[in-house]
Coordinates of C-alpha atoms and ligand atoms in Angstrom, one line a residue:
X20 CA 23.3 105.6 65.4
X21 CA 21.4 108.2 63.6
X22 CA 18.1 106.6 61.3
X23 CA 17.9 107.3 57.5
X24 CA 15.0 110.3 57.4
X25 CA 13.1 108.8 54.3
X26 CA 13.3 106.5 51.2
X27 CA 14.1 109.5 48.6
X28 CA 14.1 107.3 45.5
X29 CA 14.3 104.1 43.5
X30 CA 16.9 103.4 41.1
X31 CA 16.4 101.0 38.3
X32 CA 18.8 100.3 35.4
X33 CA 17.6 100.3 31.8
X34 CA 19.3 100.1 28.6
X35 CA 16.9 103.1 26.8
X36 CA 15.1 105.9 29.1
X37 CA 12.9 106.4 26.0
X38 CA 12.5 102.7 25.4
X39 CA 11.0 102.3 29.1
X40 CA 8.9 106.1 29.5
X41 CA 6.0 105.0 28.0
X42 CA 5.6 102.4 30.5
X43 CA 6.2 104.4 33.6
X44 CA 4.4 107.8 32.2
X45 CA 1.8 106.4 30.2
X46 CA 0.9 102.7 32.1
X47 CA 1.2 104.0 35.3
X48 CA 0.7 107.2 35.3
X49 CA 4.2 108.5 37.2
X50 CA 4.5 112.6 36.4
X51 CA 7.9 112.4 34.3
X52 CA 10.5 115.1 36.1
X53 CA 13.3 115.4 33.3
X54 CA 16.3 113.7 32.3
X55 CA 19.6 114.7 33.5
X56 CA 23.5 113.6 33.0
X57 CA 25.6 112.5 35.9
X58 CA 28.9 112.6 34.9
X59 CA 30.2 110.6 38.2
X60 CA 28.6 108.0 37.4
X61 CA 28.6 108.0 33.6
X62 CA 24.8 107.5 32.9
X63 CA 21.5 109.7 32.3
X64 CA 19.4 109.7 34.7
X65 CA 14.9 110.4 34.0
X66 CA 13.3 111.1 37.0
X67 CA 9.7 109.9 37.3
X68 CA 7.1 110.7 40.6
X69 CA 4.3 108.6 41.9
X70 CA 3.0 111.1 45.0
X71 CA 5.9 111.4 46.6
X72 CA 8.0 108.4 45.6
X73 CA 10.3 108.7 42.8
X74 CA 11.9 106.1 40.5
X75 CA 15.1 107.1 38.7
X76 CA 16.3 105.2 35.5
X77 CA 19.9 104.8 35.0
X78 CA 21.2 104.9 31.3
X79 CA 24.3 104.3 31.3
X80 CA 26.2 106.9 28.8
X81 CA 29.3 104.7 29.0
X82 CA 31.1 101.3 28.2
X83 CA 32.9 101.6 31.4
X84 CA 30.1 102.9 33.8
X85 CA 28.7 100.5 36.5
X86 CA 25.9 100.4 35.5
X87 CA 26.7 99.1 31.9
X88 CA 28.4 96.0 34.4
X89 CA 25.0 96.3 35.7
X90 CA 23.4 95.7 32.7
X91 CA 25.8 92.9 31.2
X92 CA 25.3 90.6 34.4
X93 CA 22.1 91.5 35.3
X94 CA 20.1 92.7 33.2
X95 CA 17.5 95.6 33.2
X96 CA 15.5 96.0 36.9
X97 CA 15.8 97.1 40.2
X98 CA 19.3 98.7 40.6
X99 CA 19.3 100.3 44.4
X100 CA 17.4 102.3 46.9
X101 CA 18.6 105.9 48.0
X102 CA 17.8 106.9 51.6
X103 CA 17.9 110.7 52.4
X104 CA 20.1 111.8 55.2
X105 CA 20.8 115.2 56.9
X106 CA 24.7 114.9 56.9
X107 CA 26.4 112.6 54.9
X108 CA 29.5 112.9 55.5
X109 CA 29.0 112.0 59.7
X110 CA 26.8 109.3 58.1
X111 CA 29.6 107.7 55.9
X112 CA 32.3 108.1 58.9
X113 CA 29.5 106.4 61.7
X114 CA 28.5 103.9 59.2
X115 CA 32.6 103.1 58.6
X116 CA 33.0 102.9 62.1
X117 CA 30.3 100.0 62.8
X118 CA 32.1 97.8 59.9
X119 CA 29.9 99.1 57.0
X120 CA 32.2 99.0 53.8
X121 CA 31.5 102.0 51.4
X122 CA 31.8 102.3 47.8
X123 CA 32.3 106.1 48.3
X124 CA 34.2 107.1 51.7
X125 CA 33.5 110.6 50.3
X126 CA 30.3 112.1 48.8
X127 CA 29.9 112.7 45.2
X128 CA 28.0 115.0 42.8
X129 CA 24.5 112.8 42.0
X130 CA 21.5 113.7 40.2
X131 CA 19.0 117.0 41.7
X132 CA 22.0 119.0 43.0
X133 CA 22.4 116.0 45.6
X134 CA 25.5 114.7 47.5
X135 CA 25.6 110.9 47.3
X136 CA 27.3 108.0 48.5
X137 CA 27.1 104.2 47.7
X138 CA 27.7 101.4 50.5
X139 CA 29.4 98.6 49.3
X140 CA 26.5 95.6 48.3
X141 CA 28.4 93.2 50.2
X142 CA 27.9 95.0 53.8
X143 CA 23.9 95.4 52.5
X144 CA 23.3 92.0 51.7
X145 CA 23.1 92.6 47.9
X146 CA 20.8 95.3 47.4
X147 CA 23.1 97.8 46.2
X148 CA 22.2 101.3 49.0
X149 CA 22.4 104.8 48.1
X150 CA 22.9 107.6 50.9
X151 CA 22.1 111.3 49.4
X152 CA 21.7 114.8 51.3
X153 CA 19.6 117.4 49.7
X154 CA 21.3 120.7 48.7
X155 CA 19.8 122.3 51.6
X156 CA 19.1 119.4 53.7
Ligands
CO6 CO1 20.3 107.0 42.6

């Protein structure tokens, strides 16, 4: 089993990035890094950096987004933890072979040109868990 490398970011589901920007930037002093559309997840995401930790605010862009379903069910708040891995496809295979269910059996494009894949929350004890591979990682 190959260990994940680091916590890449913390995902937070929000109704409106604009409405929360003041909290993270103005009150916590996080550095706003920009907003990006992620069509594969039907969200737009804003990244805030606090030293080497990133927060990823996810705002649904379509009612069929899984983030919209999350907001409807649980409201705004902590959505997922994302861990950096070296070789995402082989990590997915390794996890599946050890009995972990994946939402994404094949990686898909995420923000920051990363390849991402989500584990099924039933296999990660209720914490939605994302693997991400950096563009040149
Ligand atoms: Co994420």
